[in-house]
Short mmCIF file of N, CA and C in Angstrom, two decimals:
data_model
loop_
_atom_site.label_atom_id
_atom_site.label_comp_id
_atom_site.label_asym_id
_atom_site.label_seq_id
_atom_site.Cartn_x
_atom_site.Cartn_y
_atom_site.Cartn_z
N MET A 1 86.90 99.19 -62.35
CA MET A 1 86.12 97.73 -62.51
C MET A 1 85.08 98.03 -61.46
N SER A 2 84.93 98.94 -60.95
CA SER A 2 83.67 99.52 -59.90
C SER A 2 82.53 99.83 -61.29
N GLY A 3 83.27 100.56 -62.11
CA GLY A 3 82.28 101.00 -63.14
C GLY A 3 81.30 99.89 -63.97
N ILE A 4 82.34 99.05 -64.09
CA ILE A 4 81.71 97.47 -64.85
C ILE A 4 80.34 96.78 -63.97
N ILE A 5 81.15 96.56 -62.51
CA ILE A 5 80.09 95.97 -61.55
C ILE A 5 79.27 96.62 -60.64
N PRO A 6 77.77 96.76 -60.80
CA PRO A 6 77.24 97.78 -60.06
C PRO A 6 77.32 97.35 -58.68
N GLU A 7 76.97 98.53 -58.07
CA GLU A 7 77.20 97.59 -56.26
C GLU A 7 76.30 97.02 -55.76
N ASN A 8 76.65 96.11 -54.63
CA ASN A 8 75.74 95.50 -54.27
C ASN A 8 74.74 96.14 -53.11
N LYS A 9 73.46 96.56 -53.80
CA LYS A 9 72.77 97.33 -52.80
C LYS A 9 71.75 96.36 -52.21
N LYS A 10 71.56 96.61 -50.94
CA LYS A 10 70.60 96.25 -50.15
C LYS A 10 69.57 96.16 -50.57
N ARG A 11 68.38 95.05 -50.91
CA ARG A 11 67.20 95.23 -51.44
C ARG A 11 66.28 95.43 -49.87
N PRO A 12 65.49 95.95 -49.98
CA PRO A 12 64.13 95.74 -48.91
C PRO A 12 63.78 94.97 -48.95
N ARG A 13 63.57 94.74 -47.44
CA ARG A 13 62.71 93.13 -47.13
C ARG A 13 61.24 93.06 -48.16
N TRP A 14 60.42 94.34 -47.67
CA TRP A 14 59.33 94.03 -48.22
C TRP A 14 58.97 93.68 -49.82
N LEU A 15 60.18 94.35 -50.55
CA LEU A 15 60.27 94.21 -51.90
C LEU A 15 60.53 92.61 -52.09
N TRP A 16 61.76 91.84 -51.19
CA TRP A 16 61.81 90.25 -51.49
C TRP A 16 60.27 89.60 -51.09
N LEU A 17 59.78 90.36 -49.88
CA LEU A 17 58.09 89.55 -50.00
C LEU A 17 57.27 89.34 -50.94
N MET A 18 57.18 90.81 -51.35
CA MET A 18 56.13 90.99 -52.51
C MET A 18 56.48 90.32 -53.38
N GLY A 19 57.74 90.12 -53.94
CA GLY A 19 58.01 89.55 -55.02
C GLY A 19 57.92 87.91 -55.26
N THR A 20 57.96 87.82 -53.56
CA THR A 20 58.02 86.10 -53.64
C THR A 20 56.36 85.57 -53.72
N LEU A 21 55.32 86.50 -52.81
CA LEU A 21 54.09 86.10 -52.81
C LEU A 21 53.64 86.44 -54.23
N PHE A 22 53.96 87.11 -55.25
CA PHE A 22 53.55 87.52 -56.49
C PHE A 22 53.88 86.32 -57.17
N LEU A 23 55.30 85.77 -57.05
CA LEU A 23 55.50 84.57 -58.03
C LEU A 23 55.11 83.41 -57.73
N SER A 24 54.67 83.18 -56.11
CA SER A 24 53.61 82.20 -55.54
C SER A 24 52.47 82.01 -56.00
N ALA A 25 51.74 83.46 -56.28
CA ALA A 25 50.30 83.69 -56.53
C ALA A 25 50.36 83.02 -58.47
N THR A 26 51.55 83.63 -59.07
CA THR A 26 51.51 83.13 -60.65
C THR A 26 51.27 81.74 -60.81
N LEU A 27 52.30 80.93 -59.85
CA LEU A 27 52.34 79.73 -60.08
C LEU A 27 51.72 78.90 -59.99
N LEU A 28 50.51 79.31 -58.69
CA LEU A 28 49.41 78.84 -57.85
C LEU A 28 47.94 79.35 -58.89
N LEU A 29 48.26 80.07 -59.68
CA LEU A 29 47.40 79.87 -60.92
C LEU A 29 47.46 79.37 -61.97
N LEU A 30 48.75 79.19 -62.53
CA LEU A 30 48.88 78.84 -63.73
C LEU A 30 49.08 77.08 -63.36
N THR A 31 49.19 76.53 -62.18
CA THR A 31 48.77 75.17 -62.23
C THR A 31 47.39 74.62 -62.32
N ARG A 32 46.48 75.57 -61.38
CA ARG A 32 45.28 75.20 -61.15
C ARG A 32 44.52 75.01 -62.75
N ASN A 33 45.44 76.43 -63.74
CA ASN A 33 45.02 76.51 -64.90
C ASN A 33 44.96 75.07 -65.75
N PHE A 34 46.27 74.62 -65.44
CA PHE A 34 46.91 73.58 -66.44
C PHE A 34 45.76 72.58 -66.09
N LYS A 35 45.67 72.24 -64.57
CA LYS A 35 45.14 71.25 -64.09
C LYS A 35 43.55 71.42 -65.41
N THR A 36 42.80 72.26 -64.77
CA THR A 36 41.76 72.62 -65.76
C THR A 36 41.55 71.93 -66.69
N GLU A 37 42.92 72.79 -67.70
CA GLU A 37 42.72 72.61 -69.24
C GLU A 37 43.20 71.09 -69.12
N SER A 38 43.92 69.96 -68.60
CA SER A 38 43.98 69.14 -68.99
C SER A 38 42.73 68.25 -68.71
N ALA A 39 41.77 68.83 -68.06
CA ALA A 39 40.90 67.85 -67.21
C ALA A 39 39.92 68.02 -68.85
N GLY A 40 39.94 68.86 -69.58
CA GLY A 40 39.01 69.10 -70.97
C GLY A 40 37.74 69.77 -70.47
N PRO A 41 36.99 69.73 -71.70
CA PRO A 41 35.64 70.19 -71.17
C PRO A 41 34.64 69.12 -70.51
N LEU A 42 35.10 68.15 -69.69
CA LEU A 42 34.25 67.06 -69.11
C LEU A 42 34.10 67.33 -68.01
N THR A 43 33.39 67.05 -67.59
CA THR A 43 32.61 66.93 -66.10
C THR A 43 33.60 65.85 -65.29
N ALA A 44 33.89 65.67 -63.86
CA ALA A 44 34.38 64.57 -63.08
C ALA A 44 33.25 63.51 -63.36
N PRO A 45 31.85 63.24 -62.96
CA PRO A 45 31.22 61.99 -63.45
C PRO A 45 31.36 61.74 -65.00
N GLU A 46 31.56 62.40 -65.92
CA GLU A 46 31.86 62.18 -67.41
C GLU A 46 32.98 61.31 -67.69
N ARG A 47 34.36 61.84 -67.03
CA ARG A 47 35.48 61.68 -66.90
C ARG A 47 35.75 59.93 -66.21
N ALA A 48 34.95 59.74 -65.07
CA ALA A 48 34.82 58.49 -64.38
C ALA A 48 33.59 57.58 -65.34
N TRP A 49 32.78 57.78 -65.96
CA TRP A 49 31.94 56.98 -67.00
C TRP A 49 33.21 56.59 -68.08
N LEU A 50 33.84 57.87 -68.79
CA LEU A 50 35.06 57.05 -69.89
C LEU A 50 35.80 55.96 -69.03
N ARG A 51 36.19 56.42 -67.95
CA ARG A 51 37.66 55.56 -67.63
C ARG A 51 36.72 53.94 -67.26
N ALA A 52 35.59 53.70 -66.93
CA ALA A 52 34.77 52.62 -66.76
C ALA A 52 34.22 52.26 -67.92
N HIS A 53 34.69 52.65 -69.40
CA HIS A 53 34.42 51.94 -70.65
C HIS A 53 35.20 53.19 -71.52
N PRO A 54 36.14 52.01 -71.16
CA PRO A 54 37.53 52.42 -72.12
C PRO A 54 37.76 51.93 -73.88
N VAL A 55 36.56 51.17 -73.97
CA VAL A 55 36.18 50.97 -75.38
C VAL A 55 34.63 51.74 -75.44
N ILE A 56 34.32 52.11 -76.77
CA ILE A 56 33.00 52.60 -77.17
C ILE A 56 32.26 51.82 -78.12
N ARG A 57 31.52 51.43 -78.44
CA ARG A 57 31.27 50.51 -79.75
C ARG A 57 30.29 51.81 -80.42
N PHE A 58 30.93 51.84 -81.71
CA PHE A 58 30.46 52.91 -82.26
C PHE A 58 29.73 52.58 -83.85
N ALA A 59 28.40 52.28 -84.19
CA ALA A 59 28.18 52.21 -85.33
C ALA A 59 27.95 53.16 -86.37
N PRO A 60 28.94 53.30 -87.74
CA PRO A 60 28.66 54.42 -88.35
C PRO A 60 27.47 53.73 -89.74
N ASP A 61 26.99 54.85 -90.22
CA ASP A 61 26.32 54.82 -91.20
C ASP A 61 27.06 54.13 -92.32
N PRO A 62 26.93 52.81 -93.02
CA PRO A 62 27.77 52.74 -93.79
C PRO A 62 28.10 53.25 -95.25
N ASP A 63 26.54 53.89 -95.82
CA ASP A 63 26.40 54.36 -96.99
C ASP A 63 25.97 55.63 -96.90
N PHE A 64 27.05 56.76 -96.29
CA PHE A 64 26.27 58.25 -96.22
C PHE A 64 27.52 59.15 -96.66
N PRO A 65 27.90 59.11 -97.66
CA PRO A 65 29.00 60.07 -98.22
C PRO A 65 28.58 61.30 -98.26
N PRO A 66 29.49 62.50 -97.71
CA PRO A 66 30.70 62.35 -97.24
C PRO A 66 30.51 62.32 -95.88
N THR A 67 29.46 62.29 -95.29
CA THR A 67 29.19 62.38 -93.96
C THR A 67 30.21 60.98 -93.65
N GLU A 68 29.87 59.93 -93.43
CA GLU A 68 30.73 58.71 -92.82
C GLU A 68 29.86 57.58 -93.76
N TYR A 69 31.08 56.57 -94.11
CA TYR A 69 31.21 55.45 -95.00
C TYR A 69 32.07 54.58 -94.95
N PHE A 70 31.95 53.35 -95.43
CA PHE A 70 33.43 52.51 -95.42
C PHE A 70 33.64 52.54 -97.04
N ASP A 71 34.78 53.18 -97.03
CA ASP A 71 35.52 53.04 -98.85
C ASP A 71 35.81 51.66 -99.33
N ALA A 72 36.33 51.32 -100.71
CA ALA A 72 36.47 50.28 -101.20
C ALA A 72 37.53 49.36 -100.53
N ASN A 73 38.06 49.87 -99.79
CA ASN A 73 39.13 48.99 -99.00
C ASN A 73 38.45 48.53 -97.65
N GLY A 74 37.32 48.86 -97.35
CA GLY A 74 36.61 48.70 -95.84
C GLY A 74 36.73 49.62 -94.87
N ARG A 75 37.70 50.43 -94.91
CA ARG A 75 37.95 51.58 -93.95
C ARG A 75 36.91 52.68 -93.81
N TYR A 76 36.70 52.81 -92.46
CA TYR A 76 36.02 53.73 -91.99
C TYR A 76 36.17 55.39 -92.62
N SER A 77 35.69 56.01 -93.01
CA SER A 77 35.88 57.22 -93.60
C SER A 77 35.01 58.26 -93.70
N GLY A 78 34.96 59.72 -93.74
CA GLY A 78 34.28 60.36 -93.97
C GLY A 78 34.82 61.83 -92.95
N ILE A 79 33.70 62.81 -93.10
CA ILE A 79 34.16 63.87 -92.00
C ILE A 79 33.93 63.17 -90.80
N THR A 80 32.87 62.37 -90.11
CA THR A 80 32.54 62.01 -89.25
C THR A 80 33.58 61.29 -88.68
N ALA A 81 34.58 60.31 -89.31
CA ALA A 81 35.53 59.69 -88.73
C ALA A 81 36.92 60.55 -88.58
N ASP A 82 36.89 61.66 -89.27
CA ASP A 82 37.83 62.78 -88.89
C ASP A 82 37.57 63.47 -87.33
N TYR A 83 36.41 63.36 -87.26
CA TYR A 83 35.69 63.75 -85.67
C TYR A 83 36.04 62.86 -84.56
N VAL A 84 35.83 61.43 -85.22
CA VAL A 84 36.07 60.41 -84.43
C VAL A 84 37.38 60.27 -83.96
N ALA A 85 38.30 60.48 -84.98
CA ALA A 85 39.77 60.23 -84.70
C ALA A 85 40.32 61.42 -83.53
N LEU A 86 39.57 62.62 -83.84
CA LEU A 86 40.22 63.33 -82.86
C LEU A 86 39.78 63.66 -81.40
N VAL A 87 38.09 62.88 -81.46
CA VAL A 87 37.76 62.87 -79.93
C VAL A 87 38.60 61.59 -79.27
N GLU A 88 38.98 60.62 -80.15
CA GLU A 88 39.74 59.44 -79.60
C GLU A 88 40.96 59.92 -78.92
N LYS A 89 41.96 61.08 -79.68
CA LYS A 89 43.23 61.62 -79.14
C LYS A 89 42.84 62.71 -78.08
N LYS A 90 41.74 63.17 -78.38
CA LYS A 90 41.78 64.25 -77.45
C LYS A 90 41.32 63.91 -76.16
N LEU A 91 40.32 62.77 -76.06
CA LEU A 91 39.82 62.16 -74.79
C LEU A 91 40.59 60.77 -74.09
N GLY A 92 41.38 60.30 -75.13
CA GLY A 92 42.15 59.22 -74.69
C GLY A 92 41.21 58.10 -74.50
N VAL A 93 39.94 57.99 -75.47
CA VAL A 93 39.23 56.82 -75.95
C VAL A 93 39.27 55.97 -76.58
N ARG A 94 38.90 54.94 -77.08
CA ARG A 94 38.96 54.18 -78.23
C ARG A 94 37.57 53.86 -78.67
N PHE A 95 37.55 53.96 -79.97
CA PHE A 95 35.92 53.72 -80.00
C PHE A 95 36.06 52.09 -81.20
N GLU A 96 35.39 51.22 -80.94
CA GLU A 96 35.61 50.27 -81.44
C GLU A 96 34.47 50.09 -82.65
N ILE A 97 34.99 50.32 -84.21
CA ILE A 97 33.89 50.66 -85.24
C ILE A 97 33.17 49.45 -85.35
N VAL A 98 31.73 49.37 -85.45
CA VAL A 98 31.01 48.10 -85.66
C VAL A 98 30.50 48.16 -86.78
N ARG A 99 30.90 47.52 -87.79
CA ARG A 99 30.11 47.68 -89.36
C ARG A 99 28.58 46.87 -89.42
N LEU A 100 27.73 47.44 -89.48
CA LEU A 100 26.61 46.61 -89.64
C LEU A 100 26.08 47.17 -91.44
N ARG A 101 25.41 46.53 -91.75
CA ARG A 101 24.74 46.24 -92.86
C ARG A 101 24.01 47.68 -93.67
N ASN A 102 23.29 48.02 -92.59
CA ASN A 102 22.33 49.65 -93.14
C ASN A 102 21.78 50.30 -91.72
N TRP A 103 21.03 51.28 -92.11
CA TRP A 103 20.35 52.12 -90.73
C TRP A 103 19.73 51.21 -89.99
N ASP A 104 18.65 50.59 -90.44
CA ASP A 104 17.67 49.74 -90.04
C ASP A 104 18.63 48.77 -88.79
N GLU A 105 19.67 48.16 -89.33
CA GLU A 105 20.35 47.12 -88.17
C GLU A 105 21.17 48.32 -87.18
N ILE A 106 21.52 49.14 -87.66
CA ILE A 106 22.04 50.18 -86.36
C ILE A 106 21.12 50.65 -85.46
N ILE A 107 19.89 51.15 -86.45
CA ILE A 107 18.61 51.68 -84.89
C ILE A 107 18.37 50.26 -84.15
N SER A 108 18.20 48.51 -84.75
CA SER A 108 18.08 47.77 -83.78
C SER A 108 19.01 47.74 -82.75
N LYS A 109 20.32 47.58 -83.49
CA LYS A 109 21.33 47.25 -82.32
C LYS A 109 21.44 48.67 -81.06
N ALA A 110 21.14 49.92 -81.54
CA ALA A 110 21.10 50.65 -80.62
C ALA A 110 20.02 50.28 -79.72
N LYS A 111 18.86 50.33 -80.11
CA LYS A 111 18.02 49.80 -79.10
C LYS A 111 18.23 48.77 -78.35
N SER A 112 18.93 47.29 -78.53
CA SER A 112 19.01 46.25 -77.97
C SER A 112 20.34 46.59 -77.10
N ARG A 113 20.93 47.93 -77.12
CA ARG A 113 22.26 47.99 -76.68
C ARG A 113 23.72 47.67 -76.82
N GLN A 114 23.57 46.71 -78.16
CA GLN A 114 24.69 46.22 -78.99
C GLN A 114 25.54 46.96 -79.17
N ILE A 115 25.19 48.28 -79.43
CA ILE A 115 26.43 49.27 -79.95
C ILE A 115 25.72 50.36 -78.58
N ASP A 116 26.96 51.40 -78.39
CA ASP A 116 26.78 52.43 -77.71
C ASP A 116 26.51 53.58 -78.22
N ILE A 117 26.89 54.04 -79.24
CA ILE A 117 26.74 55.29 -80.17
C ILE A 117 26.69 54.98 -81.47
N PHE A 118 25.93 56.00 -82.14
CA PHE A 118 25.90 56.14 -83.72
C PHE A 118 25.47 57.88 -84.04
N VAL A 119 25.61 58.41 -85.31
CA VAL A 119 25.52 59.51 -85.43
C VAL A 119 24.01 59.92 -86.11
N GLY A 120 23.07 60.51 -85.77
CA GLY A 120 22.01 60.50 -86.37
C GLY A 120 21.44 61.79 -85.76
N SER A 121 20.12 62.00 -86.33
CA SER A 121 19.15 63.42 -86.21
C SER A 121 18.59 62.63 -84.54
N LYS A 122 18.12 63.87 -83.91
CA LYS A 122 17.32 63.43 -82.64
C LYS A 122 15.74 63.29 -83.35
N THR A 123 15.29 62.18 -82.97
CA THR A 123 13.69 62.44 -83.33
C THR A 123 12.87 62.02 -82.19
N PRO A 124 11.81 62.06 -81.51
CA PRO A 124 10.78 61.35 -80.37
C PRO A 124 11.41 59.74 -80.38
N GLN A 125 11.29 59.19 -81.38
CA GLN A 125 11.21 58.01 -81.17
C GLN A 125 12.39 57.40 -80.87
N ARG A 126 13.73 58.12 -81.19
CA ARG A 126 15.08 57.95 -81.09
C ARG A 126 15.64 58.50 -79.73
N ALA A 127 14.65 59.33 -79.01
CA ALA A 127 14.89 60.01 -77.83
C ALA A 127 14.59 58.86 -76.53
N GLU A 128 13.46 57.95 -77.04
CA GLU A 128 12.81 56.97 -76.01
C GLU A 128 14.13 55.90 -75.69
N TYR A 129 15.19 55.89 -76.36
CA TYR A 129 16.28 54.78 -76.04
C TYR A 129 17.90 55.26 -76.17
N MET A 130 18.12 56.55 -76.51
CA MET A 130 19.46 57.11 -76.97
C MET A 130 19.13 58.61 -76.15
N LEU A 131 20.40 59.06 -75.36
CA LEU A 131 20.67 60.48 -75.29
C LEU A 131 21.45 61.12 -76.55
N PHE A 132 21.09 62.49 -76.64
CA PHE A 132 21.73 63.01 -77.81
C PHE A 132 22.52 64.29 -77.33
N THR A 133 23.40 64.84 -77.93
CA THR A 133 24.28 65.84 -78.09
C THR A 133 24.03 67.12 -79.10
N ARG A 134 24.60 68.19 -78.90
CA ARG A 134 24.35 69.25 -79.51
C ARG A 134 24.87 68.81 -81.19
N PRO A 135 24.17 68.89 -82.45
CA PRO A 135 24.77 68.38 -83.46
C PRO A 135 26.02 68.79 -83.80
N PHE A 136 27.09 68.13 -84.12
CA PHE A 136 28.91 68.55 -84.16
C PHE A 136 29.03 69.23 -85.63
N LEU A 137 27.82 68.66 -86.59
CA LEU A 137 27.98 68.92 -87.82
C LEU A 137 26.33 69.46 -88.41
N GLU A 138 26.56 70.65 -89.27
CA GLU A 138 24.96 70.65 -89.92
C GLU A 138 25.17 71.06 -91.18
N LEU A 139 24.35 69.86 -92.04
CA LEU A 139 24.72 70.22 -93.19
C LEU A 139 23.20 70.65 -93.96
N PRO A 140 23.46 71.76 -94.82
CA PRO A 140 22.25 72.46 -95.21
C PRO A 140 21.85 72.15 -96.61
N ALA A 141 20.49 72.11 -96.30
CA ALA A 141 19.56 71.43 -97.63
C ALA A 141 19.33 72.58 -98.55
N ALA A 142 19.39 71.97 -99.96
CA ALA A 142 19.42 72.98 -101.21
C ALA A 142 18.64 72.14 -102.24
N ILE A 143 17.73 73.01 -102.62
CA ILE A 143 17.21 72.46 -104.13
C ILE A 143 18.02 73.10 -105.22
N ILE A 144 18.47 72.14 -106.08
CA ILE A 144 19.26 72.49 -107.16
C ILE A 144 18.47 72.28 -108.49
N ALA A 145 17.96 73.35 -109.21
CA ALA A 145 17.13 73.08 -110.13
C ALA A 145 17.70 73.96 -111.54
N ARG A 146 16.82 73.87 -112.71
CA ARG A 146 16.82 74.57 -114.17
C ARG A 146 16.77 75.84 -114.02
N GLU A 147 17.21 76.93 -114.53
CA GLU A 147 17.10 77.99 -114.33
C GLU A 147 15.45 78.23 -114.97
N LYS A 148 14.54 77.80 -115.82
CA LYS A 148 13.25 78.01 -115.81
C LYS A 148 12.78 77.91 -114.91
N ALA A 149 13.12 76.94 -113.87
CA ALA A 149 11.68 76.61 -112.65
C ALA A 149 12.08 78.01 -111.82
N GLY A 150 12.81 79.12 -112.01
CA GLY A 150 12.30 80.50 -111.36
C GLY A 150 13.00 80.60 -110.04
N ASN A 151 13.24 82.04 -109.68
CA ASN A 151 14.05 82.07 -108.63
C ASN A 151 13.79 81.61 -107.26
N LEU A 152 12.08 81.85 -107.15
CA LEU A 152 11.68 81.62 -105.82
C LEU A 152 10.98 80.35 -105.47
N LEU A 153 11.90 79.11 -105.77
CA LEU A 153 11.47 77.63 -105.73
C LEU A 153 11.38 77.29 -104.15
N SER A 154 10.04 77.10 -103.84
CA SER A 154 9.52 76.60 -102.51
C SER A 154 9.10 74.89 -102.56
N MET A 155 8.85 74.98 -101.31
CA MET A 155 8.55 73.46 -100.86
C MET A 155 6.69 73.34 -101.70
N ASP A 156 6.25 74.51 -101.44
CA ASP A 156 4.97 74.15 -102.13
C ASP A 156 5.03 74.26 -103.45
N LYS A 157 5.63 75.07 -104.12
CA LYS A 157 6.12 74.78 -105.38
C LYS A 157 6.62 74.09 -106.34
N LEU A 158 7.19 73.00 -104.92
CA LEU A 158 7.69 71.37 -105.50
C LEU A 158 6.48 70.66 -106.27
N LYS A 159 5.30 70.90 -105.56
CA LYS A 159 3.98 70.06 -105.85
C LYS A 159 4.28 69.66 -106.91
N GLY A 160 3.63 68.48 -107.49
CA GLY A 160 3.26 67.96 -108.98
C GLY A 160 4.69 68.15 -109.75
N MET A 161 6.10 68.39 -109.27
CA MET A 161 7.22 68.03 -110.29
C MET A 161 7.69 67.04 -109.92
N LYS A 162 8.99 66.52 -110.58
CA LYS A 162 9.74 65.53 -110.58
C LYS A 162 10.59 65.94 -110.14
N VAL A 163 10.78 64.95 -108.72
CA VAL A 163 12.29 65.87 -107.71
C VAL A 163 12.83 64.24 -107.73
N SER A 164 14.44 64.98 -107.40
CA SER A 164 15.33 63.27 -107.44
C SER A 164 16.12 63.67 -106.73
#
C-alpha cells in the first residue's frame, strides 16, 4: 500500500506563501479585466448618459437600400438595421425607430431635437447641430460603363456624357 499512496511530505512554508500570492494576484487581475470588459468601450460619462437616456430616438433614411430602408411590411431593414440591433444588444439600450417620410424631414427633426440620431455623412452644415462618430460603414463609389468608354474613365472624362 505504501507504493500506491505517496508519502505525506511537508511542503516548505515559503512555497505555500508564494502559491497563495500568485493565486491572489491572478484572481485580482482576472477580476479587473472582467470589470473593464463588461463596461465595454464606453467611458464613465458615456455610460452615465446612456443610463439617463434609456430610449434613443433614431430616424433612419426610409429609402436607402441596402444601407437602410423600410421593407414592404414597414419593418426597418438593411445593413444599418443589423448594426442598430447589435448596438442595442451590446450596450443594453433601446432605439425607438422614428419613421419619417424623407431625408428633408429627418434633417428638420434633427435640427429641432425631435430625434436623437440619424445615419449620414458629416458636412459643415450638419456639424452645426449634430455630433458625428467615425464612419461605421464606408461604401466605395464606382463608375460602371460600357467597354467602349475605355479603361481610364475619370470624372473629367464624364463631362458631356449621359450619366444615370
